[in-house]
mmCIF file of C-alpha atoms in Angstrom:
data_model
loop_
_atom_site.group_PDB
_atom_site.id
_atom_site.type_symbol
_atom_site.label_atom_id
_atom_site.label_comp_id
_atom_site.label_asym_id
_atom_site.label_seq_id
_atom_site.Cartn_x
_atom_site.Cartn_y
_atom_site.Cartn_z
ATOM 1 C CA MET A 1 91.535 -141.986 -1.215
ATOM 2 C CA TRP A 2 92.594 -138.421 -0.410
ATOM 3 C CA ARG A 3 94.182 -138.097 -3.860
ATOM 4 C CA ILE A 4 90.951 -139.193 -5.571
ATOM 5 C CA ASP A 5 88.830 -136.764 -3.545
ATOM 6 C CA ARG A 6 91.260 -133.947 -4.203
ATOM 7 C CA GLN A 7 91.177 -134.624 -7.936
ATOM 8 C CA ARG A 8 87.386 -134.649 -7.904
ATOM 9 C CA LEU A 9 87.319 -131.432 -5.939
ATOM 10 C CA PHE A 10 89.678 -129.775 -8.411
ATOM 11 C CA GLY A 11 87.574 -131.001 -11.314
ATOM 12 C CA LEU A 12 84.391 -129.590 -9.810
ATOM 13 C CA PHE A 13 86.112 -126.278 -9.121
ATOM 14 C CA PHE A 14 87.422 -126.075 -12.691
ATOM 15 C CA LEU A 15 83.995 -126.899 -14.105
ATOM 16 C CA SER A 16 82.307 -124.263 -11.940
ATOM 17 C CA MET A 17 84.819 -121.627 -13.084
ATOM 18 C CA LEU A 18 84.081 -122.466 -16.704
ATOM 19 C CA MET A 19 80.361 -122.139 -16.106
ATOM 20 C CA LEU A 20 80.756 -118.799 -14.351
ATOM 21 C CA GLY A 21 83.059 -117.446 -17.026
ATOM 22 C CA SER A 22 80.880 -118.433 -19.971
ATOM 23 C CA PRO A 23 77.753 -116.354 -20.573
ATOM 24 C CA CYS A 24 74.545 -118.198 -21.412
ATOM 25 C CA VAL A 25 73.576 -117.824 -25.041
ATOM 26 C CA ASP A 26 69.984 -118.215 -26.234
ATOM 27 C CA ALA A 27 67.595 -116.813 -28.821
ATOM 28 C CA GLN A 28 67.226 -113.601 -26.825
ATOM 29 C CA SER A 29 70.961 -113.039 -26.141
ATOM 30 C CA HIS A 30 70.992 -109.800 -28.168
ATOM 31 C CA ASP A 31 67.824 -108.502 -26.539
ATOM 32 C CA ILE A 32 69.364 -106.727 -23.557
ATOM 33 C CA ALA A 33 68.616 -103.425 -21.854
ATOM 34 C CA PHE A 34 69.218 -100.315 -23.969
ATOM 35 C CA ASP A 35 70.633 -102.422 -26.839
ATOM 36 C CA CYS A 36 70.892 -99.969 -29.726
ATOM 37 C CA GLN A 37 72.698 -102.333 -32.093
ATOM 38 C CA HIS A 38 70.001 -105.017 -32.169
ATOM 39 C CA ASN A 39 66.892 -103.587 -30.503
ATOM 40 C CA HIS A 40 66.542 -99.870 -31.430
ATOM 41 C CA CYS A 41 67.731 -99.074 -27.892
ATOM 42 C CA GLY A 42 64.461 -100.643 -26.753
ATOM 43 C CA LEU A 43 62.482 -97.658 -28.087
ATOM 44 C CA LEU A 44 59.022 -98.487 -29.454
ATOM 45 C CA ALA A 45 58.343 -95.135 -31.137
ATOM 46 C CA LYS A 46 60.244 -92.156 -32.493
ATOM 47 C CA GLU A 47 58.779 -89.922 -29.785
ATOM 48 C CA SER A 48 56.869 -91.034 -26.697
ATOM 49 C CA THR A 49 55.136 -94.403 -26.941
ATOM 50 C CA PRO A 50 51.425 -93.668 -27.525
ATOM 51 C CA ASP A 51 50.165 -96.756 -25.666
ATOM 52 C CA ILE A 52 50.072 -98.267 -22.182
ATOM 53 C CA VAL A 53 52.956 -100.672 -21.561
ATOM 54 C CA ILE A 54 52.997 -103.011 -18.557
ATOM 55 C CA GLY A 55 56.137 -104.974 -17.722
ATOM 56 C CA VAL A 56 58.843 -105.827 -15.213
ATOM 57 C CA VAL A 57 61.716 -103.479 -14.421
ATOM 58 C CA GLU A 58 64.945 -104.813 -15.882
ATOM 59 C CA SER A 59 67.375 -101.998 -15.088
ATOM 60 C CA VAL A 60 67.806 -98.248 -14.758
ATOM 61 C CA ALA A 61 70.042 -96.571 -17.348
ATOM 62 C CA SER A 62 73.443 -95.307 -16.250
ATOM 63 C CA PRO A 63 74.666 -91.921 -17.549
ATOM 64 C CA LYS A 64 76.774 -93.775 -20.143
ATOM 65 C CA GLN A 65 73.764 -95.765 -21.347
ATOM 66 C CA MET A 66 71.657 -92.609 -21.352
ATOM 67 C CA MET A 67 74.119 -90.909 -23.694
ATOM 68 C CA SER A 68 74.349 -93.965 -25.960
ATOM 69 C CA VAL A 69 70.584 -93.952 -26.407
ATOM 70 C CA PHE A 70 70.594 -90.186 -26.988
ATOM 71 C CA HIS A 71 73.198 -90.310 -29.758
ATOM 72 C CA TRP A 72 71.593 -93.345 -31.446
ATOM 73 C CA ALA A 73 68.140 -91.766 -31.324
ATOM 74 C CA ARG A 74 69.297 -88.476 -32.800
ATOM 75 C CA ALA A 75 71.240 -90.260 -35.548
ATOM 76 C CA ASN A 76 68.356 -92.548 -36.541
ATOM 77 C CA GLY A 77 65.412 -90.173 -36.829
ATOM 78 C CA TYR A 78 64.161 -90.574 -33.269
ATOM 79 C CA TRP A 79 63.757 -87.724 -30.737
ATOM 80 C CA GLN A 80 63.974 -85.037 -33.407
ATOM 81 C CA LYS A 81 62.390 -82.381 -31.175
ATOM 82 C CA VAL A 82 65.085 -82.906 -28.528
ATOM 83 C CA PRO A 83 68.009 -80.427 -28.657
ATOM 84 C CA ALA A 84 70.982 -81.866 -30.520
ATOM 85 C CA ASN A 85 73.427 -80.703 -27.826
ATOM 86 C CA ALA A 86 71.801 -82.797 -25.060
ATOM 87 C CA GLN A 87 71.416 -79.733 -22.860
ATOM 88 C CA ASP A 88 69.994 -80.738 -19.457
ATOM 89 C CA TYR A 89 69.243 -84.266 -20.758
ATOM 90 C CA LEU A 90 70.938 -86.171 -17.934
ATOM 91 C CA ASP A 91 69.565 -83.802 -15.317
ATOM 92 C CA PHE A 92 65.980 -83.784 -16.555
ATOM 93 C CA MET A 93 65.308 -87.324 -17.820
ATOM 94 C CA GLN A 94 65.715 -90.913 -16.683
ATOM 95 C CA LEU A 95 65.477 -94.028 -18.857
ATOM 96 C CA VAL A 96 64.227 -97.331 -17.440
ATOM 97 C CA SER A 97 64.268 -100.694 -19.211
ATOM 98 C CA ILE A 98 61.354 -103.058 -18.639
ATOM 99 C CA THR A 99 60.806 -106.545 -20.041
ATOM 100 C CA VAL A 100 57.508 -107.151 -21.805
ATOM 101 C CA PRO A 101 56.092 -110.332 -23.403
ATOM 102 C CA SER A 102 56.230 -110.478 -27.189
ATOM 103 C CA SER A 103 55.680 -113.063 -29.901
ATOM 104 C CA THR A 104 59.315 -114.190 -29.591
ATOM 105 C CA GLY A 105 59.649 -114.124 -25.799
ATOM 106 C CA ARG A 106 60.251 -111.265 -23.388
ATOM 107 C CA ARG A 107 61.789 -108.157 -24.918
ATOM 108 C CA SER A 108 63.457 -105.104 -23.431
ATOM 109 C CA VAL A 109 61.495 -101.877 -23.804
ATOM 110 C CA THR A 110 62.939 -98.475 -22.881
ATOM 111 C CA VAL A 111 60.584 -95.990 -21.253
ATOM 112 C CA SER A 112 61.408 -92.453 -20.142
ATOM 113 C CA LEU A 113 60.225 -90.230 -17.324
ATOM 114 C CA THR A 114 61.463 -87.086 -15.623
ATOM 115 C CA ARG A 115 64.274 -87.524 -13.131
ATOM 116 C CA GLU A 116 62.130 -85.725 -10.548
ATOM 117 C CA GLU A 117 59.414 -88.340 -10.921
ATOM 118 C CA TYR A 118 61.967 -91.148 -10.818
ATOM 119 C CA ASN A 119 63.643 -89.806 -7.669
ATOM 120 C CA SER A 120 60.286 -89.596 -5.917
ATOM 121 C CA GLY A 121 60.082 -93.378 -5.983
ATOM 122 C CA PRO A 122 62.994 -95.243 -7.618
ATOM 123 C CA PHE A 123 62.128 -98.589 -9.197
ATOM 124 C CA LYS A 124 63.883 -101.798 -8.215
ATOM 125 C CA PRO A 125 64.512 -104.624 -10.702
ATOM 126 C CA GLY A 126 61.644 -107.081 -10.611
ATOM 127 C CA ALA A 127 58.967 -104.478 -9.854
ATOM 128 C CA LEU A 128 55.891 -104.487 -12.088
ATOM 129 C CA VAL A 129 55.321 -101.034 -13.592
ATOM 130 C CA ARG A 130 53.108 -99.384 -16.119
ATOM 131 C CA TYR A 131 54.144 -96.761 -18.624
ATOM 132 C CA ALA A 132 51.372 -94.437 -19.783
ATOM 133 C CA PRO A 133 51.415 -91.742 -22.471
ATOM 134 C CA HIS A 134 50.655 -88.191 -21.388
ATOM 135 C CA ALA A 135 47.436 -88.333 -23.396
ATOM 136 C CA LEU A 136 45.992 -90.654 -20.758
ATOM 137 C CA PHE A 137 45.793 -87.734 -18.349
ATOM 138 C CA GLY A 138 42.854 -85.333 -18.589
ATOM 139 C CA ASN A 139 44.217 -81.853 -19.203
ATOM 140 C CA SER A 140 47.491 -82.755 -20.888
ATOM 141 C CA ALA A 141 48.383 -79.094 -21.527
ATOM 142 C CA ALA A 142 48.203 -78.235 -17.822
ATOM 143 C CA TYR A 143 50.045 -81.442 -16.971
ATOM 144 C CA ARG A 144 52.780 -80.580 -19.468
ATOM 145 C CA ASN A 145 53.223 -77.124 -17.943
ATOM 146 C CA SER A 146 53.483 -78.629 -14.465
ATOM 147 C CA ILE A 147 56.213 -80.995 -15.621
ATOM 148 C CA THR A 148 58.231 -78.638 -17.829
ATOM 149 C CA HIS A 149 57.589 -75.486 -15.768
ATOM 150 C CA GLN A 150 57.235 -73.860 -19.211
ATOM 151 C CA ASP A 151 60.988 -74.094 -19.707
ATOM 152 C CA PRO A 152 61.730 -74.216 -23.490
ATOM 153 C CA VAL A 153 64.465 -76.831 -23.093
ATOM 154 C CA LYS A 154 62.385 -79.070 -20.855
ATOM 155 C CA GLU A 155 59.440 -78.519 -23.168
ATOM 156 C CA SER A 156 61.403 -80.082 -26.007
ATOM 157 C CA TYR A 157 62.017 -83.233 -23.928
ATOM 158 C CA TRP A 158 58.299 -83.487 -23.186
ATOM 159 C CA TRP A 159 57.724 -85.257 -26.500
ATOM 160 C CA VAL A 160 59.774 -88.311 -25.498
ATOM 161 C CA LEU A 161 58.514 -88.537 -21.915
ATOM 162 C CA GLY A 162 55.745 -90.616 -20.385
ATOM 163 C CA CYS A 163 54.520 -91.427 -16.903
ATOM 164 C CA VAL A 164 55.799 -94.553 -15.150
ATOM 165 C CA ALA A 165 54.181 -95.893 -11.974
ATOM 166 C CA GLN A 166 54.869 -98.998 -9.900
ATOM 167 C CA LEU A 167 52.018 -101.494 -9.678
ATOM 168 C CA CYS A 168 53.678 -104.266 -7.662
ATOM 169 C CA ALA A 169 56.838 -104.629 -5.612
ATOM 170 C CA PRO A 170 59.499 -107.163 -6.659
ATOM 171 C CA GLN A 171 58.605 -110.761 -5.737
ATOM 172 C CA ASP A 172 55.010 -109.844 -4.895
ATOM 173 C CA ASP A 173 53.710 -112.688 -7.028
ATOM 174 C CA GLN A 174 50.127 -112.361 -5.815
ATOM 175 C CA CYS A 175 49.980 -108.726 -6.925
ATOM 176 C CA ILE A 176 51.764 -109.358 -10.225
ATOM 177 C CA ALA A 177 49.343 -112.166 -11.103
ATOM 178 C CA ARG A 178 46.415 -109.718 -11.027
ATOM 179 C CA TYR A 179 47.711 -107.860 -14.094
ATOM 180 C CA ARG A 180 48.383 -108.701 -17.731
ATOM 181 C CA GLN A 181 51.706 -107.627 -19.164
ATOM 182 C CA GLY A 182 52.091 -106.225 -22.657
ATOM 183 C CA ARG A 183 51.235 -103.219 -24.805
ATOM 184 C CA PHE A 184 47.653 -101.937 -24.721
ATOM 185 C CA ASN A 185 45.615 -99.245 -26.470
ATOM 186 C CA TRP A 186 45.067 -96.435 -23.975
ATOM 187 C CA HIS A 187 41.542 -95.747 -25.310
ATOM 188 C CA THR A 188 40.117 -99.268 -25.425
ATOM 189 C CA GLY A 189 42.534 -101.411 -23.432
ATOM 190 C CA ALA A 190 42.908 -103.834 -26.365
ATOM 191 C CA GLN A 191 46.222 -105.677 -26.448
ATOM 192 C CA LEU A 192 48.614 -104.659 -29.201
ATOM 193 C CA GLN A 193 51.551 -106.381 -30.836
ATOM 194 C CA LEU A 194 54.598 -105.137 -28.970
ATOM 195 C CA GLU A 195 56.743 -104.308 -31.988
ATOM 196 C CA THR A 196 54.132 -102.978 -34.422
ATOM 197 C CA GLY A 197 51.395 -101.519 -32.202
ATOM 198 C CA LYS A 198 48.735 -103.343 -34.240
ATOM 199 C CA THR A 199 45.743 -104.901 -32.476
ATOM 200 C CA MET A 200 46.104 -108.576 -31.557
ATOM 201 C CA PRO A 201 42.924 -110.356 -32.764
ATOM 202 C CA HIS A 202 42.761 -112.707 -29.772
ATOM 203 C CA GLY A 203 44.677 -110.619 -27.266
ATOM 204 C CA GLU A 204 43.747 -109.606 -23.746
ATOM 205 C CA VAL A 205 41.662 -106.522 -22.982
ATOM 206 C CA ILE A 206 42.297 -104.426 -19.884
ATOM 207 C CA ASP A 207 40.467 -101.572 -18.232
ATOM 208 C CA PRO A 208 42.574 -98.489 -19.131
ATOM 209 C CA ASN A 209 41.799 -96.964 -15.708
ATOM 210 C CA THR A 210 42.330 -99.871 -13.305
ATOM 211 C CA LEU A 211 44.692 -101.720 -15.703
ATOM 212 C CA LEU A 212 43.061 -104.982 -14.598
ATOM 213 C CA PRO A 213 41.970 -107.514 -17.244
ATOM 214 C CA LYS A 214 38.356 -107.464 -18.398
ATOM 215 C CA PRO A 215 36.434 -110.752 -18.405
ATOM 216 C CA ARG A 216 36.414 -112.466 -21.767
ATOM 217 C CA LYS A 217 33.013 -112.465 -23.472
#
């Protein structure tokens, strides 16, 4: 009896090791945070994304990932107003990956904010956040000066930055359920296709100020 149990135990152990050592593969296996090879590094636009994006924090970019995105962006026609030598890039900016619903499942989207803003309230994976373009704020010129301190180098990074704010803490399901995730027009609140930015005919509509969904007519 002991021999049989020991053999079963060994078999279960071996099976568990195989499962742990083999990554799961599905239709979204290439869609990972800051994936430049398959997902344009998660960037939705060549400068700052012009729309509101609401999604769940996936991860915060490491310095190595930050540099990978920088070099890919510069080599592929993105971030053309950013200095080619990456001066102050790691000190001034922070990239965050959030997952957002799309027509093919959840996709990783890279959003950027100043490191100062990030350090004032770091995001944990699982938190619901919203990215907003600078245009959403009233006097964008004054806001830009307050962020860049009229520094020419920081000014150049302004064009790829947005504002990211936490809406719900991780695992706060009641809070998360109040919002709709996706990409939305910052003027009208109409839902947009994640990849193209085109209006979804039967999509949700949110209030651009409260970010809460409007009742369907």
